[in-house]
mmCIF file of C-alpha atoms in Angstrom:
data_model
loop_
_atom_site.group_PDB
_atom_site.id
_atom_site.type_symbol
_atom_site.label_atom_id
_atom_site.label_comp_id
_atom_site.label_asym_id
_atom_site.label_seq_id
_atom_site.Cartn_x
_atom_site.Cartn_y
_atom_site.Cartn_z
ATOM 1 C CA MET G 1 0.000 0.000 0.000
ATOM 2 C CA ARG G 2 1.560 3.297 -1.042
ATOM 3 C CA HIS G 3 0.569 6.591 0.507
ATOM 4 C CA GLN G 4 1.004 9.808 -1.472
ATOM 5 C CA GLN G 5 1.999 12.930 0.427
ATOM 6 C CA ASN G 6 -0.071 16.088 -0.003
ATOM 7 C CA LYS G 7 2.315 19.040 -0.444
ATOM 8 C CA LYS G 8 -0.052 21.373 1.439
ATOM 9 C CA LYS G 9 0.123 19.156 4.507
ATOM 10 C CA THR G 10 3.888 18.769 4.706
ATOM 11 C CA ALA G 11 5.422 19.903 7.969
ATOM 12 C CA TRP G 12 8.647 21.183 6.400
ATOM 13 C CA LYS G 13 8.853 24.965 6.025
ATOM 14 C CA LYS G 14 12.448 25.604 4.928
ATOM 15 C CA SER G 15 12.338 23.069 2.112
ATOM 16 C CA ARG G 16 9.808 21.852 -0.400
ATOM 17 C CA THR G 17 11.024 18.281 -0.030
ATOM 18 C CA PHE G 18 8.854 15.892 1.937
ATOM 19 C CA GLY G 19 11.658 14.105 3.774
ATOM 20 C CA ASP G 20 15.228 14.468 4.945
ATOM 21 C CA ILE G 21 17.935 11.884 4.518
ATOM 22 C CA LYS G 22 19.530 10.410 7.624
ATOM 23 C CA GLY G 23 22.620 8.643 6.410
ATOM 24 C CA GLY G 24 22.334 5.874 3.849
ATOM 25 C CA ARG G 25 24.441 2.914 2.921
ATOM 26 C CA MET G 26 26.367 3.677 -0.236
ATOM 27 C CA ARG G 27 27.603 1.135 -2.769
ATOM 28 C CA ILE G 28 30.953 2.763 -3.436
ATOM 29 C CA LYS G 29 32.068 4.245 -0.147
ATOM 30 C CA LEU G 30 31.231 3.782 3.500
ATOM 31 C CA LYS G 31 31.281 7.411 4.598
ATOM 32 C CA ASP G 32 28.212 9.051 3.110
ATOM 33 C CA ASN G 33 27.614 12.496 1.725
ATOM 34 C CA ILE G 34 24.497 14.224 3.019
ATOM 35 C CA VAL G 35 21.966 14.072 0.202
ATOM 36 C CA LYS G 36 18.422 15.372 0.357
ATOM 37 C CA ARG G 37 15.898 12.880 -0.911
ATOM 38 C CA GLU G 38 12.154 13.308 -1.138
ATOM 39 C CA HIS G 39 9.574 10.875 0.077
ATOM 40 C CA SER G 40 5.947 10.892 -1.059
ATOM 41 C CA LEU G 41 4.512 8.881 1.810
ATOM 42 C CA LEU G 42 1.642 9.850 4.044
ATOM 43 C CA LYS G 43 1.739 9.591 7.811
ATOM 44 C CA PRO G 44 -0.039 6.382 8.830
ATOM 45 C CA THR G 45 -3.503 6.662 10.331
ATOM 46 C CA GLU G 46 -4.507 5.109 13.616
ATOM 47 C CA PHE G 47 -5.964 2.199 11.628
ATOM 48 C CA ASP G 48 -2.726 1.324 9.796
ATOM 49 C CA LYS G 49 -0.515 -1.479 11.049
ATOM 50 C CA CYS G 50 3.098 -0.338 11.062
ATOM 51 C CA PRO G 51 5.454 -0.681 9.503
ATOM 52 C CA ILE G 52 3.627 -0.403 6.197
ATOM 53 C CA TYR G 53 5.427 -2.510 3.593
ATOM 54 C CA ILE G 54 5.833 -1.384 -0.003
ATOM 55 C CA MET G 55 7.437 -3.852 -2.395
ATOM 56 C CA GLU G 56 8.102 -2.819 -5.984
ATOM 57 C CA ASN G 57 9.174 -5.067 -8.832
ATOM 58 C CA PRO G 58 12.881 -4.713 -9.622
ATOM 59 C CA SER G 59 14.274 -5.212 -13.101
ATOM 60 C CA ARG G 60 13.771 -8.844 -14.143
ATOM 61 C CA ASP G 61 17.060 -9.030 -16.000
ATOM 62 C CA PHE G 62 19.496 -7.190 -13.749
ATOM 63 C CA PHE G 63 18.224 -6.833 -10.160
ATOM 64 C CA TYR G 64 16.409 -8.758 -7.454
ATOM 65 C CA PHE G 65 15.553 -8.490 -3.762
ATOM 66 C CA PRO G 66 17.368 -11.198 -1.793
ATOM 67 C CA ILE G 67 14.939 -10.725 1.102
ATOM 68 C CA THR G 68 11.185 -10.938 1.645
ATOM 69 C CA ILE G 69 8.809 -9.180 4.015
ATOM 70 C CA ASP G 70 8.831 -12.312 6.178
ATOM 71 C CA HIS G 71 12.618 -12.030 6.462
ATOM 72 C CA ILE G 72 12.317 -8.385 7.542
ATOM 73 C CA GLU G 73 9.659 -9.181 10.131
ATOM 74 C CA SER G 74 11.840 -11.946 11.559
ATOM 75 C CA VAL G 75 14.516 -9.303 12.200
ATOM 76 C CA LEU G 76 12.130 -6.758 13.716
ATOM 77 C CA ASN G 77 10.766 -9.408 16.065
ATOM 78 C CA GLN G 78 14.275 -9.931 17.463
ATOM 79 C CA LEU G 79 14.761 -6.282 18.423
ATOM 80 C CA PRO G 80 13.505 -4.237 21.379
ATOM 81 C CA GLU G 81 10.125 -2.623 20.747
ATOM 82 C CA LYS G 82 11.564 0.797 21.536
ATOM 83 C CA ASP G 83 14.037 0.429 18.646
ATOM 84 C CA VAL G 84 11.492 -0.384 15.943
ATOM 85 C CA SER G 85 8.239 1.203 17.083
ATOM 86 C CA CYS G 86 8.983 4.481 15.272
ATOM 87 C CA ILE G 87 9.338 2.822 11.825
ATOM 88 C CA THR G 88 6.263 3.708 9.760
ATOM 89 C CA HIS G 89 7.297 2.324 6.343
ATOM 90 C CA ILE G 90 9.736 -0.172 4.857
ATOM 91 C CA TRP G 91 9.985 0.352 1.120
ATOM 92 C CA LEU G 92 11.658 -2.191 -1.150
ATOM 93 C CA ARG G 93 12.050 0.181 -4.035
ATOM 94 C CA LYS G 94 12.860 -0.453 -7.687
ATOM 95 C CA PRO G 95 16.258 0.714 -9.025
ATOM 96 C CA ASN G 96 16.788 4.406 -9.621
ATOM 97 C CA SER G 97 19.716 5.501 -11.787
ATOM 98 C CA LYS G 98 19.822 8.836 -9.947
ATOM 99 C CA VAL G 99 20.314 7.217 -6.531
ATOM 100 C CA ASN G 100 23.681 5.567 -5.944
ATOM 101 C CA CYS G 101 23.010 3.820 -2.663
ATOM 102 C CA GLN G 102 21.859 0.489 -1.340
ATOM 103 C CA SER G 103 19.588 1.875 1.357
ATOM 104 C CA TYR G 104 18.688 4.959 3.361
ATOM 105 C CA PHE G 105 16.471 6.234 6.164
ATOM 106 C CA THR G 106 14.241 9.259 5.669
ATOM 107 C CA THR G 107 11.933 11.136 7.993
ATOM 108 C CA GLY G 108 9.480 14.023 7.737
ATOM 109 C CA SER G 109 5.777 14.853 8.192
ATOM 110 C CA GLY G 110 5.217 11.991 10.603
ATOM 111 C CA VAL G 111 6.960 9.432 8.388
ATOM 112 C CA TYR G 112 9.969 7.347 9.459
ATOM 113 C CA ALA G 113 10.817 5.203 6.458
ATOM 114 C CA ILE G 114 13.543 2.719 5.551
ATOM 115 C CA ILE G 115 14.197 2.383 1.825
ATOM 116 C CA LEU G 116 16.058 -0.645 0.449
ATOM 117 C CA TYR G 117 17.145 -0.957 -3.182
ATOM 118 C CA PRO G 118 17.567 -4.266 -5.056
ATOM 119 C CA PHE G 119 20.773 -6.212 -5.563
ATOM 120 C CA PRO G 120 22.466 -7.065 -8.898
ATOM 121 C CA LYS G 121 21.444 -10.486 -10.156
ATOM 122 C CA ASN G 122 25.067 -11.432 -10.730
ATOM 123 C CA ASN G 123 25.657 -10.798 -6.976
ATOM 124 C CA LYS G 124 28.616 -8.585 -7.802
ATOM 125 C CA ILE G 125 29.078 -4.936 -6.788
ATOM 126 C CA SER G 126 31.669 -2.279 -7.411
ATOM 127 C CA ILE G 127 33.252 -0.722 -4.314
ATOM 128 C CA GLY G 128 35.187 2.004 -6.109
ATOM 129 C CA LYS G 129 38.321 2.762 -8.067
ATOM 130 C CA SER G 130 40.632 3.082 -5.047
ATOM 131 C CA LYS G 131 41.890 0.143 -3.015
ATOM 132 C CA PRO G 132 39.221 -0.622 -0.379
ATOM 133 C CA SER G 133 39.865 0.727 3.109
ATOM 134 C CA HIS G 134 40.029 -1.471 6.196
ATOM 135 C CA LYS G 135 36.730 0.037 7.385
ATOM 136 C CA LEU G 136 34.984 -0.849 4.140
ATOM 137 C CA LEU G 137 36.352 -4.395 4.175
ATOM 138 C CA THR G 138 35.197 -4.797 7.788
ATOM 139 C CA TRP G 139 31.679 -3.785 6.753
ATOM 140 C CA TYR G 140 31.517 -6.534 4.115
ATOM 141 C CA LYS G 141 33.522 -9.146 6.049
ATOM 142 C CA GLY G 142 31.726 -12.463 6.304
ATOM 143 C CA TYR G 143 29.377 -11.650 3.441
ATOM 144 C CA ALA G 144 31.467 -11.045 0.332
ATOM 145 C CA SER G 145 34.572 -12.394 -1.363
ATOM 146 C CA GLU G 146 37.953 -10.709 -1.162
ATOM 147 C CA PRO G 147 37.995 -7.637 -3.439
ATOM 148 C CA VAL G 148 39.281 -8.128 -6.970
ATOM 149 C CA LYS G 149 40.385 -5.359 -9.308
ATOM 150 C CA GLU G 150 38.979 -5.524 -12.831
ATOM 151 C CA ARG G 151 40.089 -2.774 -15.191
ATOM 152 C CA ASP G 152 39.611 0.449 -13.220
ATOM 153 C CA ASN G 153 37.284 -0.786 -10.440
ATOM 154 C CA TRP G 154 37.382 -3.015 -7.386
ATOM 155 C CA TYR G 155 34.605 -5.602 -7.082
ATOM 156 C CA ILE G 156 33.293 -8.016 -4.481
ATOM 157 C CA GLU G 157 30.966 -10.975 -4.981
ATOM 158 C CA PHE G 158 28.271 -12.562 -2.829
ATOM 159 C CA THR G 159 26.388 -15.807 -2.828
ATOM 160 C CA GLU G 160 22.605 -15.419 -2.806
ATOM 161 C CA GLU G 161 22.492 -16.592 0.808
ATOM 162 C CA ASN G 162 25.175 -14.129 1.871
ATOM 163 C CA ALA G 163 23.423 -11.319 -0.010
ATOM 164 C CA ARG G 164 20.301 -12.103 2.036
ATOM 165 C CA ARG G 165 22.282 -12.056 5.271
ATOM 166 C CA TYR G 166 23.974 -8.793 4.248
ATOM 167 C CA TYR G 167 20.639 -7.075 3.630
ATOM 168 C CA LEU G 168 19.190 -8.209 6.935
ATOM 169 C CA GLU G 169 22.212 -7.990 9.220
ATOM 170 C CA ARG G 170 23.925 -4.953 7.729
ATOM 171 C CA LEU G 171 21.675 -2.733 5.567
ATOM 172 C CA LEU G 172 18.401 -3.133 7.448
ATOM 173 C CA MET G 173 20.084 -2.977 10.843
ATOM 174 C CA HIS G 174 22.095 0.092 9.828
ATOM 175 C CA GLU G 175 18.935 1.987 8.855
ATOM 176 C CA ILE G 176 17.170 0.884 12.042
ATOM 177 C CA GLY G 177 20.173 2.375 13.836
ATOM 178 C CA HIS G 178 19.402 5.695 12.139
ATOM 179 C CA CYS G 179 15.810 5.442 13.305
ATOM 180 C CA VAL G 180 17.051 4.891 16.863
ATOM 181 C CA ASN G 181 19.191 8.041 16.497
ATOM 182 C CA VAL G 182 16.477 10.145 14.891
ATOM 183 C CA TRP G 183 16.613 12.772 17.646
ATOM 184 C CA LEU G 184 20.102 13.926 16.579
ATOM 185 C CA VAL G 185 20.341 17.468 15.203
ATOM 186 C CA TYR G 186 20.650 17.392 11.396
ATOM 187 C CA ASN G 187 24.031 18.841 10.451
ATOM 188 C CA LYS G 188 27.333 17.490 9.131
ATOM 189 C CA ALA G 189 28.835 16.783 12.549
ATOM 190 C CA ALA G 190 25.705 15.058 13.789
ATOM 191 C CA ASN G 191 25.416 13.106 10.546
ATOM 192 C CA TYR G 192 28.961 11.768 10.995
ATOM 193 C CA LYS G 193 28.200 10.716 14.567
ATOM 194 C CA SER G 194 24.919 9.230 13.411
ATOM 195 C CA GLU G 195 26.671 7.205 10.690
ATOM 196 C CA ASN G 196 29.107 5.733 13.189
ATOM 197 C CA SER G 197 26.313 4.987 15.620
ATOM 198 C CA ALA G 198 24.213 3.322 12.902
ATOM 199 C CA ASP G 199 27.222 1.243 11.822
ATOM 200 C CA ASN G 200 27.780 0.162 15.414
ATOM 201 C CA TYR G 201 24.124 -0.742 15.797
ATOM 202 C CA ALA G 202 24.408 -3.087 12.814
ATOM 203 C CA LEU G 203 27.778 -4.499 13.874
ATOM 204 C CA ASN G 204 26.974 -5.056 17.540
ATOM 205 C CA ASN G 205 23.442 -6.478 17.392
ATOM 206 C CA LYS G 206 23.724 -10.187 16.712
ATOM 207 C CA LEU G 207 20.623 -11.758 15.215
ATOM 208 C CA GLU G 208 19.595 -15.304 16.022
ATOM 209 C CA ILE G 209 17.264 -15.930 13.142
ATOM 210 C CA THR G 210 16.757 -18.758 10.659
ATOM 211 C CA TYR G 211 16.651 -17.043 7.286
#
């Protein structure tokens, strides 16, 4: 179920966007630039069960979602209620050539949404032109192969099972970490602290779930 936001009802006054980005897990680098992204979601009513799930069809030929809504719910059920109660939407969104990230958290006008983008069908992603940093390798450790340089880019590969684990244990948990930190003031310094805190949330919370 998708809710469309009415511009006249948006709570933001300094910007015409409907939501503000809080971090986001990038494909190429671990430290994220602050990027404003809009959301067009309406605040849930008292009759809606949250989180509201939105699942779009990715490209048949090039992308897929390695996780299902049942997988996501199995993660949420393992976490303290206080950590997940603010999440209003989880959006498995189709690829967007203008957005170079794997996931992000956005909030505004009563919406607290986690957006996850699909994974390449060949289970292979580029992590940049420069040799991967220790921090980046730590983020992918246990999920992906050792990085390999092909032409001008470094790549890592996943199995389908490890891609599923990566989405649930890293991406989803990272964005939940942003939701937990939603009270931070939105500026560059706070965003940096928030990114580290969200990373730590994903790294330190061990899930005991059968995927």
